[in-house]
Short mmCIF file of C-alpha atoms in Angstrom, two decimals:
data_model
loop_
_atom_site.label_atom_id
_atom_site.label_comp_id
_atom_site.label_asym_id
_atom_site.label_seq_id
_atom_site.Cartn_x
_atom_site.Cartn_y
_atom_site.Cartn_z
CA UNK A 23 0.00 0.00 0.00
CA UNK A 24 1.39 3.41 -0.90
CA UNK A 25 1.96 6.37 1.41
CA UNK A 26 -1.05 8.33 0.14
CA UNK A 27 -3.43 5.42 0.78
CA UNK A 28 -2.04 5.00 4.28
CA UNK A 29 -2.62 8.67 5.02
CA UNK A 30 -6.20 8.48 3.74
CA UNK A 31 -6.95 5.38 5.83
CA UNK A 32 -5.56 7.03 8.93
CA UNK A 33 -7.86 10.00 8.35
CA UNK A 34 -10.84 7.73 8.68
CA UNK A 35 -9.70 6.49 12.08
CA UNK A 36 -7.61 9.27 13.62
CA UNK A 37 -9.29 11.82 15.80
CA UNK A 38 -8.65 15.30 14.46
CA UNK A 39 -7.70 16.67 17.88
CA UNK A 40 -5.47 13.77 18.89
CA UNK A 41 -2.36 15.92 18.86
CA UNK A 42 -3.91 19.07 20.29
CA UNK A 43 -4.00 20.12 23.92
CA UNK A 44 -7.31 20.04 25.78
CA UNK A 45 -9.79 22.52 24.35
CA UNK A 46 -8.25 22.29 20.87
CA UNK A 47 -5.98 25.32 21.30
CA UNK A 48 -2.60 25.12 19.60
CA UNK A 49 0.02 25.55 22.29
CA UNK A 50 3.56 26.67 21.54
CA UNK A 51 6.06 23.86 21.96
CA UNK A 52 8.19 24.21 25.08
CA UNK A 53 11.92 24.77 24.57
CA UNK A 54 12.62 21.19 25.70
CA UNK A 55 10.51 19.87 22.81
CA UNK A 56 12.48 21.94 20.32
CA UNK A 57 15.86 20.99 21.81
CA UNK A 58 15.91 17.61 20.02
CA UNK A 59 15.27 18.99 16.55
CA UNK A 60 17.62 19.78 13.68
CA UNK A 61 15.61 22.90 12.76
CA UNK A 62 15.44 25.45 15.60
CA UNK A 63 11.76 26.38 15.27
CA UNK A 64 10.46 22.85 14.70
CA UNK A 65 8.35 20.99 17.21
CA UNK A 66 9.56 17.45 17.91
CA UNK A 67 6.79 15.02 16.92
CA UNK A 68 8.73 11.76 16.51
CA UNK A 69 7.71 9.07 14.07
CA UNK A 70 7.61 5.51 15.36
CA UNK A 71 11.07 3.93 15.18
CA UNK A 72 9.66 1.19 12.94
CA UNK A 73 8.79 3.81 10.28
CA UNK A 74 12.34 4.88 9.34
CA UNK A 75 15.89 3.50 9.18
CA UNK A 76 18.42 4.58 11.78
CA UNK A 77 21.58 5.88 10.14
CA UNK A 78 24.49 8.28 10.52
CA UNK A 79 24.07 10.65 7.59
CA UNK A 80 25.86 12.36 5.99
CA UNK A 81 28.73 10.00 6.87
CA UNK A 82 26.79 6.87 5.87
CA UNK A 83 25.00 8.46 2.90
CA UNK A 84 25.45 11.91 1.33
CA UNK A 85 22.40 14.18 1.50
CA UNK A 86 21.88 15.58 -2.01
CA UNK A 87 18.19 16.42 -2.35
CA UNK A 88 15.16 17.91 -0.66
CA UNK A 89 11.95 16.16 -1.72
CA UNK A 90 8.74 18.22 -1.56
CA UNK A 91 5.53 16.33 -0.75
CA UNK A 92 1.88 17.23 -0.21
CA UNK A 93 0.05 15.15 2.39
CA UNK A 94 -3.43 14.84 0.84
CA UNK A 95 -4.39 14.86 4.50
CA UNK A 96 -4.52 17.09 7.55
CA UNK A 97 -1.44 17.96 9.58
CA UNK A 98 -2.70 16.12 12.68
CA UNK A 99 -3.63 12.98 10.76
CA UNK A 100 -0.30 12.94 8.95
CA UNK A 101 1.55 13.07 12.27
CA UNK A 102 -0.68 10.28 13.59
CA UNK A 103 0.21 8.08 10.61
CA UNK A 104 3.94 8.65 11.14
CA UNK A 105 3.54 7.80 14.83
CA UNK A 106 1.69 4.55 14.10
CA UNK A 107 4.30 1.73 14.15
CA UNK A 108 2.30 -0.36 11.67
CA UNK A 109 2.31 2.22 8.86
CA UNK A 110 5.95 1.95 7.64
CA UNK A 111 6.06 5.54 6.35
CA UNK A 112 7.54 8.84 7.51
CA UNK A 113 9.08 12.12 6.45
CA UNK A 114 11.64 14.26 8.21
CA UNK A 115 9.31 17.26 8.48
CA UNK A 116 5.63 18.23 8.16
CA UNK A 117 4.59 21.86 7.56
CA UNK A 118 1.11 23.02 8.63
CA UNK A 119 -0.91 25.01 6.09
CA UNK A 120 -2.63 27.51 8.39
CA UNK A 121 0.44 29.02 10.04
CA UNK A 122 3.52 27.26 8.66
CA UNK A 123 4.24 25.41 11.91
CA UNK A 124 7.03 22.88 11.32
CA UNK A 125 7.03 19.48 13.00
CA UNK A 126 10.13 17.30 12.83
CA UNK A 127 9.32 13.59 12.82
CA UNK A 128 12.66 11.98 11.93
CA UNK A 129 16.13 13.31 12.72
CA UNK A 130 18.00 14.28 9.55
CA UNK A 131 20.77 11.76 10.24
CA UNK A 132 18.19 8.97 9.85
CA UNK A 133 16.53 7.77 6.64
CA UNK A 134 12.82 8.62 6.44
CA UNK A 135 10.62 6.43 4.24
CA UNK A 136 9.01 9.05 2.02
CA UNK A 137 10.23 8.90 -1.58
CA UNK A 138 9.26 5.38 -2.65
CA UNK A 139 12.82 4.93 -3.94
CA UNK A 140 15.48 3.62 -1.55
CA UNK A 141 18.37 5.53 -3.14
CA UNK A 142 16.46 8.81 -2.92
CA UNK A 143 15.37 8.03 0.64
CA UNK A 144 19.02 7.59 1.65
CA UNK A 145 20.09 10.81 -0.09
CA UNK A 146 17.28 13.22 0.73
CA UNK A 147 15.36 15.12 3.34
CA UNK A 148 11.58 14.69 2.93
CA UNK A 149 9.28 17.60 3.69
CA UNK A 150 5.51 17.00 3.76
CA UNK A 151 3.14 19.96 3.37
CA UNK A 152 -0.39 19.86 4.71
CA UNK A 153 -2.73 20.20 1.77
CA UNK A 154 -4.23 18.69 -1.33
CA UNK A 155 -2.74 18.76 -4.82
CA UNK A 156 -6.01 20.01 -6.32
CA UNK A 157 -6.61 22.80 -3.75
CA UNK A 158 -4.41 25.81 -4.37
CA UNK A 159 -5.70 27.44 -1.17
CA UNK A 160 -3.78 24.79 0.83
CA UNK A 161 -0.53 26.48 -0.16
CA UNK A 162 -0.66 29.53 2.07
CA UNK A 163 1.87 32.32 2.33
CA UNK A 164 2.86 31.05 5.79
CA UNK A 165 3.39 27.51 4.48
CA UNK A 166 5.61 28.69 1.61
CA UNK A 167 7.66 31.02 3.82
CA UNK A 168 8.27 28.60 6.69
CA UNK A 169 8.95 25.68 4.36
CA UNK A 170 11.37 27.74 2.25
CA UNK A 171 13.26 28.81 5.38
CA UNK A 172 13.46 25.15 6.44
CA UNK A 173 14.66 24.05 3.00
CA UNK A 174 17.25 26.85 2.91
CA UNK A 175 18.76 25.70 6.23
CA UNK A 176 18.79 22.07 5.06
CA UNK A 177 20.55 23.10 1.84
CA UNK A 178 23.08 25.19 3.77
CA UNK A 179 23.76 22.35 6.22
CA UNK A 180 24.52 19.79 3.49
CA UNK A 181 25.83 22.01 0.68
CA UNK A 182 22.81 21.26 -1.52
CA UNK A 183 22.40 23.72 -4.41
CA UNK A 184 19.21 25.76 -4.03
CA UNK A 185 17.85 24.90 -7.46
CA UNK A 186 15.21 22.72 -9.12
CA UNK A 187 17.72 19.97 -9.87
CA UNK A 188 18.17 19.38 -6.13
CA UNK A 189 14.88 20.58 -4.63
CA UNK A 190 12.42 18.26 -6.32
CA UNK A 191 8.82 17.16 -6.15
CA UNK A 192 7.84 13.66 -5.10
CA UNK A 193 6.53 13.20 -8.64
CA UNK A 194 10.11 13.72 -9.93
CA UNK A 195 11.66 10.86 -7.96
CA UNK A 196 12.57 8.04 -10.39
CA UNK A 197 9.82 5.44 -10.37
CA UNK A 198 7.38 7.77 -8.59
CA UNK A 199 3.72 6.84 -8.63
CA UNK A 200 2.64 10.09 -6.96
CA UNK A 201 1.82 13.44 -8.49
CA UNK A 202 2.55 15.70 -5.54
CA UNK A 203 3.18 18.50 -5.05
CA UNK A 204 0.86 18.93 -8.05
CA UNK A 205 0.03 21.68 -10.54
CA UNK A 206 -0.76 24.38 -7.96
CA UNK A 207 2.61 24.25 -6.21
CA UNK A 208 4.36 27.48 -7.22
CA UNK A 209 7.92 26.33 -7.89
CA UNK A 210 9.16 29.76 -9.05
CA UNK A 211 7.93 31.39 -5.86
CA UNK A 212 9.27 28.58 -3.69
CA UNK A 213 12.79 28.53 -5.16
CA UNK A 214 12.93 32.34 -4.95
CA UNK A 215 11.96 32.18 -1.26
CA UNK A 216 14.53 29.45 -0.57
CA UNK A 217 17.26 31.58 -2.14
CA UNK A 218 16.29 34.70 -0.18
CA UNK A 219 15.72 32.95 3.18
#
């Protein structure tokens, strides 16, 4: 079963407020939560250990790409899928549509299972974006800005060129069966933001 189907199934069973504090308010992550992340403003929302491969990148594998995904699901349900040990799927980061909040689910040194291609999994950082490929409104200003800042820091950390040959869509991974980020993802805007972050 592919990643998109897993996310859809989880939506049917996951409670929308499962990851929210009582009352549904979004609380800021305490400093201790952020301390374990690779990106300073990310909240640590770890994926189940059975949903990624422990590694020691970039020593074990060079990091050459950033792969851009769209969840086809809500932020909360995506995190719930990554935290479910039976799902066998993860990404390093998830970016929320409404405000650009970044959650880190897998440390960058480890190999997230996001690209559907083992070589690309070993050589990339996967960033999921809350939204739907056929809903342009999912791609908010906050989502683009926060994601671009995240991608810029990843590129700086690993010496990845900030261009379309190295920042790619899931649909561009060899052998991909997915179409995300889809026709409404504004690549020109995104690459410009990454380069000015």
